[in-house]
Amino acid sequence: MLKTALASLLLALPVAAMAQQQAKPAAPAPGPVDHPRVVMHTSQGDFTLELFPEKAPKSVANFLQYVRDGFYDGTVFHRVVDGYMVQGGLYSRDLTQRRTRAPITSEADNGLSNLRGTVAVARGADANSGTSQFFVNLVDNRRLDYVSNQSGLTWGFAVFGKVAQGMETVDKIAKLPTKAQGPFVGDVPNPLVIINSAQVVGEEKAAPAAASSVAGKPAAPAAAPATPPKKAEKKTEKKPAAKTTP
């Protein structure tokens, strides 16, 4: 009789343990990652960028801080190469450089590709020299993607977002005629394309920062991405930095 009771008790223990496990609430499923959006109001129309902080946290945080500081207000797209990319984020409308914060570490190895409509960090020969400049890819520029960390030539360019709305505005900018102006011997759109203001969607607009109010040293003009081979006869500046792509 005692043996029968003990056997019944031992059989009941696993069942009770299973019941307790089933009674525990399931862990909540991870929620969707918040993708901040930034509206660029330009002299040629508006476009909206969707940013990817889960893939490029440093690049996104850096870009958002410049936006919130009002840094981009009154800057221009100083380099336009149709069929390639449009670049801006450093020069005022008189084509003088603004003072930037310290460079950030490259996140080009984040798995994102420089496809049409994506936005990436512009930089110089040093992979970790990106500051405020950015460019929007007009076509699939996979040759600008990360290959290895052996050199700046193979490091690629860090994608940190994409154009979510208004790609027609970017294409319109790309179709503008270009000329030599200021320190550049070509590729400056005519007329200049001015970023009148940039704002994080859902946030109050920060007061525009003066050109010299941001701490740091003047950033060297980003030499990258280099113009594709078919446009190799064009130069971007009178004193270009070392090329970082083939």
mmCIF file of N, CA and C in Angstrom, residues 16-80:
data_model
loop_
_atom_site.group_PDB
_atom_site.id
_atom_site.type_symbol
_atom_site.label_atom_id
_atom_site.label_comp_id
_atom_site.label_asym_id
_atom_site.label_seq_id
_atom_site.Cartn_x
_atom_site.Cartn_y
_atom_site.Cartn_z
ATOM 1 N N ALA A 16 2.858 18.159 -12.022
ATOM 2 C CA ALA A 16 2.729 19.439 -11.313
ATOM 3 C C ALA A 16 3.764 20.433 -11.808
ATOM 4 N N ALA A 17 5.000 19.935 -12.028
ATOM 5 C CA ALA A 17 6.060 20.830 -12.512
ATOM 6 C C ALA A 17 5.705 21.385 -13.885
ATOM 7 N N MET A 18 5.148 20.519 -14.757
ATOM 8 C CA MET A 18 4.754 20.971 -16.082
ATOM 9 C C MET A 18 3.651 22.012 -15.996
ATOM 10 N N ALA A 19 2.745 21.815 -15.060
ATOM 11 C CA ALA A 19 1.648 22.765 -14.891
ATOM 12 C C ALA A 19 2.183 24.124 -14.470
ATOM 13 N N GLN A 20 3.213 24.143 -13.594
ATOM 14 C CA GLN A 20 3.801 25.399 -13.157
ATOM 15 C C GLN A 20 4.502 26.109 -14.303
ATOM 16 N N GLN A 21 5.201 25.320 -15.141
ATOM 17 C CA GLN A 21 5.886 25.918 -16.283
ATOM 18 C C GLN A 21 4.893 26.524 -17.256
ATOM 19 N N GLN A 22 3.777 25.819 -17.488
ATOM 20 C CA GLN A 22 2.768 26.331 -18.400
ATOM 21 C C GLN A 22 2.085 27.569 -17.847
ATOM 22 N N ALA A 23 2.046 27.663 -16.522
ATOM 23 C CA ALA A 23 1.374 28.803 -15.903
ATOM 24 C C ALA A 23 2.198 30.077 -15.997
ATOM 25 N N LYS A 24 3.538 29.972 -16.216
ATOM 26 C CA LYS A 24 4.386 31.148 -16.304
ATOM 27 C C LYS A 24 4.041 31.953 -17.547
ATOM 28 N N PRO A 25 3.927 33.265 -17.428
ATOM 29 C CA PRO A 25 3.613 34.080 -18.607
ATOM 30 C C PRO A 25 4.753 34.041 -19.621
ATOM 31 N N ALA A 26 4.379 33.983 -20.864
ATOM 32 C CA ALA A 26 5.385 33.950 -21.923
ATOM 33 C C ALA A 26 6.103 35.290 -22.000
ATOM 34 N N ALA A 27 7.387 35.253 -22.348
ATOM 35 C CA ALA A 27 8.162 36.491 -22.480
ATOM 36 C C ALA A 27 7.576 37.333 -23.607
ATOM 37 N N PRO A 28 7.415 38.635 -23.388
ATOM 38 C CA PRO A 28 6.836 39.479 -24.433
ATOM 39 C C PRO A 28 7.714 39.500 -25.681
ATOM 40 N N ALA A 29 7.081 39.472 -26.827
ATOM 41 C CA ALA A 29 7.820 39.519 -28.087
ATOM 42 C C ALA A 29 8.456 40.893 -28.247
ATOM 43 N N PRO A 30 9.676 40.939 -28.782
ATOM 44 C CA PRO A 30 10.324 42.245 -28.971
ATOM 45 C C PRO A 30 9.507 43.134 -29.885
ATOM 46 N N GLY A 31 9.345 44.380 -29.481
ATOM 47 C CA GLY A 31 8.569 45.326 -30.274
ATOM 48 C C GLY A 31 9.354 45.820 -31.468
ATOM 49 N N PRO A 32 8.670 46.471 -32.383
ATOM 50 C CA PRO A 32 9.355 47.001 -33.568
ATOM 51 C C PRO A 32 10.336 48.103 -33.191
ATOM 52 N N VAL A 33 11.455 48.143 -33.891
ATOM 53 C CA VAL A 33 12.463 49.170 -33.650
ATOM 54 C C VAL A 33 11.957 50.503 -34.183
ATOM 55 N N ASP A 34 12.100 51.532 -33.382
ATOM 56 C CA ASP A 34 11.662 52.854 -33.799
ATOM 57 C C ASP A 34 12.626 53.401 -34.848
ATOM 58 N N HIS A 35 12.097 53.742 -36.000
ATOM 59 C CA HIS A 35 12.903 54.319 -37.073
ATOM 60 C C HIS A 35 12.617 55.816 -37.156
ATOM 61 N N PRO A 36 13.523 56.641 -36.628
ATOM 62 C CA PRO A 36 13.305 58.090 -36.713
ATOM 63 C C PRO A 36 13.231 58.533 -38.174
ATOM 64 N N ARG A 37 12.498 59.617 -38.401
ATOM 65 C CA ARG A 37 12.393 60.195 -39.738
ATOM 66 C C ARG A 37 12.786 61.667 -39.685
ATOM 67 N N VAL A 38 13.445 62.103 -40.737
ATOM 68 C CA VAL A 38 13.886 63.487 -40.841
ATOM 69 C C VAL A 38 13.390 64.054 -42.164
ATOM 70 N N VAL A 39 12.734 65.208 -42.092
ATOM 71 C CA VAL A 39 12.264 65.885 -43.296
ATOM 72 C C VAL A 39 13.284 66.942 -43.696
ATOM 73 N N MET A 40 13.711 66.884 -44.941
ATOM 74 C CA MET A 40 14.610 67.885 -45.514
ATOM 75 C C MET A 40 13.787 68.816 -46.414
ATOM 76 N N HIS A 41 13.715 70.077 -46.020
ATOM 77 C CA HIS A 41 13.027 71.077 -46.836
ATOM 78 C C HIS A 41 14.081 71.794 -47.675
ATOM 79 N N THR A 42 14.078 71.551 -48.973
ATOM 80 C CA THR A 42 15.098 72.136 -49.841
ATOM 81 C C THR A 42 14.473 73.124 -50.823
ATOM 82 N N SER A 43 15.328 73.860 -51.488
ATOM 83 C CA SER A 43 14.873 74.836 -52.476
ATOM 84 C C SER A 43 14.292 74.170 -53.721
ATOM 85 N N GLN A 44 14.454 72.845 -53.833
ATOM 86 C CA GLN A 44 13.888 72.104 -54.959
ATOM 87 C C GLN A 44 12.729 71.205 -54.548
ATOM 88 N N GLY A 45 12.329 71.287 -53.281
ATOM 89 C CA GLY A 45 11.246 70.449 -52.776
ATOM 90 C C GLY A 45 11.678 69.701 -51.528
ATOM 91 N N ASP A 46 10.774 68.902 -50.994
ATOM 92 C CA ASP A 46 11.027 68.187 -49.741
ATOM 93 C C ASP A 46 11.252 66.699 -49.991
ATOM 94 N N PHE A 47 12.020 66.082 -49.098
ATOM 95 C CA PHE A 47 12.100 64.626 -49.053
ATOM 96 C C PHE A 47 12.311 64.194 -47.614
ATOM 97 N N THR A 48 11.898 62.965 -47.317
ATOM 98 C CA THR A 48 11.945 62.440 -45.949
ATOM 99 C C THR A 48 12.866 61.233 -45.880
ATOM 100 N N LEU A 49 13.748 61.238 -44.890
ATOM 101 C CA LEU A 49 14.670 60.132 -44.666
ATOM 102 C C LEU A 49 14.180 59.277 -43.502
ATOM 103 N N GLU A 50 14.222 57.967 -43.680
ATOM 104 C CA GLU A 50 13.975 57.013 -42.599
ATOM 105 C C GLU A 50 15.319 56.454 -42.166
ATOM 106 N N LEU A 51 15.613 56.512 -40.869
ATOM 107 C CA LEU A 51 16.928 56.123 -40.358
ATOM 108 C C LEU A 51 16.875 54.755 -39.683
ATOM 109 N N PHE A 52 18.017 54.061 -39.681
ATOM 110 C CA PHE A 52 18.092 52.688 -39.174
ATOM 111 C C PHE A 52 19.035 52.592 -37.969
ATOM 112 N N PRO A 53 18.587 52.991 -36.781
ATOM 113 C CA PRO A 53 19.474 52.968 -35.608
ATOM 114 C C PRO A 53 19.906 51.575 -35.185
ATOM 115 N N GLU A 54 19.130 50.542 -35.526
ATOM 116 C CA GLU A 54 19.521 49.183 -35.146
ATOM 117 C C GLU A 54 20.711 48.693 -35.969
ATOM 118 N N LYS A 55 20.920 49.277 -37.127
ATOM 119 C CA LYS A 55 22.023 48.888 -38.002
ATOM 120 C C LYS A 55 23.216 49.847 -37.907
ATOM 121 N N ALA A 56 22.930 51.108 -37.709
ATOM 122 C CA ALA A 56 23.998 52.126 -37.678
ATOM 123 C C ALA A 56 23.731 53.119 -36.543
ATOM 124 N N PRO A 57 23.816 52.668 -35.296
ATOM 125 C CA PRO A 57 23.461 53.531 -34.158
ATOM 126 C C PRO A 57 24.298 54.798 -34.047
ATOM 127 N N LYS A 58 25.609 54.695 -34.295
ATOM 128 C CA LYS A 58 26.474 55.877 -34.172
ATOM 129 C C LYS A 58 26.200 56.879 -35.296
ATOM 130 N N SER A 59 26.034 56.367 -36.498
ATOM 131 C CA SER A 59 25.776 57.239 -37.641
ATOM 132 C C SER A 59 24.441 57.946 -37.498
ATOM 133 N N VAL A 60 23.429 57.219 -37.051
ATOM 134 C CA VAL A 60 22.098 57.806 -36.868
ATOM 135 C C VAL A 60 22.118 58.852 -35.758
ATOM 136 N N ALA A 61 22.740 58.518 -34.629
ATOM 137 C CA ALA A 61 22.803 59.472 -33.519
ATOM 138 C C ALA A 61 23.554 60.737 -33.939
ATOM 139 N N ASN A 62 24.626 60.570 -34.689
ATOM 140 C CA ASN A 62 25.416 61.706 -35.161
ATOM 141 C C ASN A 62 24.578 62.591 -36.082
ATOM 142 N N PHE A 63 23.892 61.985 -37.038
ATOM 143 C CA PHE A 63 23.069 62.728 -37.988
ATOM 144 C C PHE A 63 21.932 63.456 -37.275
ATOM 145 N N LEU A 64 21.260 62.768 -36.353
ATOM 146 C CA LEU A 64 20.147 63.378 -35.630
ATOM 147 C C LEU A 64 20.611 64.571 -34.788
ATOM 148 N N GLN A 65 21.806 64.469 -34.216
ATOM 149 C CA GLN A 65 22.302 65.586 -33.409
ATOM 150 C C GLN A 65 22.544 66.810 -34.278
ATOM 151 N N TYR A 66 23.113 66.610 -35.467
ATOM 152 C CA TYR A 66 23.301 67.732 -36.386
ATOM 153 C C TYR A 66 21.954 68.342 -36.776
ATOM 154 N N VAL A 67 20.965 67.484 -37.002
ATOM 155 C CA VAL A 67 19.632 67.989 -37.351
ATOM 156 C C VAL A 67 19.060 68.808 -36.203
ATOM 157 N N ARG A 68 19.126 68.277 -34.993
ATOM 158 C CA ARG A 68 18.555 68.953 -33.836
ATOM 159 C C ARG A 68 19.289 70.253 -33.507
ATOM 160 N N ASP A 69 20.567 70.307 -33.856
ATOM 161 C CA ASP A 69 21.340 71.535 -33.635
ATOM 162 C C ASP A 69 21.033 72.613 -34.672
ATOM 163 N N GLY A 70 20.275 72.253 -35.716
ATOM 164 C CA GLY A 70 20.014 73.205 -36.785
ATOM 165 C C GLY A 70 21.199 73.375 -37.715
ATOM 166 N N PHE A 71 22.144 72.447 -37.648
ATOM 167 C CA PHE A 71 23.383 72.569 -38.419
ATOM 168 C C PHE A 71 23.125 72.606 -39.923
ATOM 169 N N TYR A 72 22.188 71.782 -40.391
ATOM 170 C CA TYR A 72 21.981 71.663 -41.834
ATOM 171 C C TYR A 72 21.191 72.825 -42.437
ATOM 172 N N ASP A 73 20.549 73.620 -41.603
ATOM 173 C CA ASP A 73 19.745 74.730 -42.112
ATOM 174 C C ASP A 73 20.645 75.742 -42.808
ATOM 175 N N GLY A 74 20.396 75.957 -44.102
ATOM 176 C CA GLY A 74 21.210 76.898 -44.851
ATOM 177 C C GLY A 74 22.424 76.280 -45.516
ATOM 178 N N THR A 75 22.613 74.950 -45.380
ATOM 179 C CA THR A 75 23.685 74.294 -46.113
ATOM 180 C C THR A 75 23.179 73.905 -47.500
ATOM 181 N N VAL A 76 24.074 73.397 -48.337
ATOM 182 C CA VAL A 76 23.717 73.108 -49.727
ATOM 183 C C VAL A 76 24.140 71.696 -50.117
ATOM 184 N N PHE A 77 23.554 71.224 -51.212
ATOM 185 C CA PHE A 77 24.073 70.042 -51.894
ATOM 186 C C PHE A 77 25.125 70.562 -52.865
ATOM 187 N N HIS A 78 26.380 70.372 -52.517
ATOM 188 C CA HIS A 78 27.464 70.979 -53.286
ATOM 189 C C HIS A 78 27.984 70.078 -54.397
ATOM 190 N N ARG A 79 27.581 68.820 -54.383
ATOM 191 C CA ARG A 79 28.078 67.880 -55.392
ATOM 192 C C ARG A 79 26.936 67.025 -55.920
ATOM 193 N N VAL A 80 26.697 67.118 -57.223
ATOM 194 C CA VAL A 80 25.619 66.379 -57.866
ATOM 195 C C VAL A 80 26.170 65.675 -59.097
#
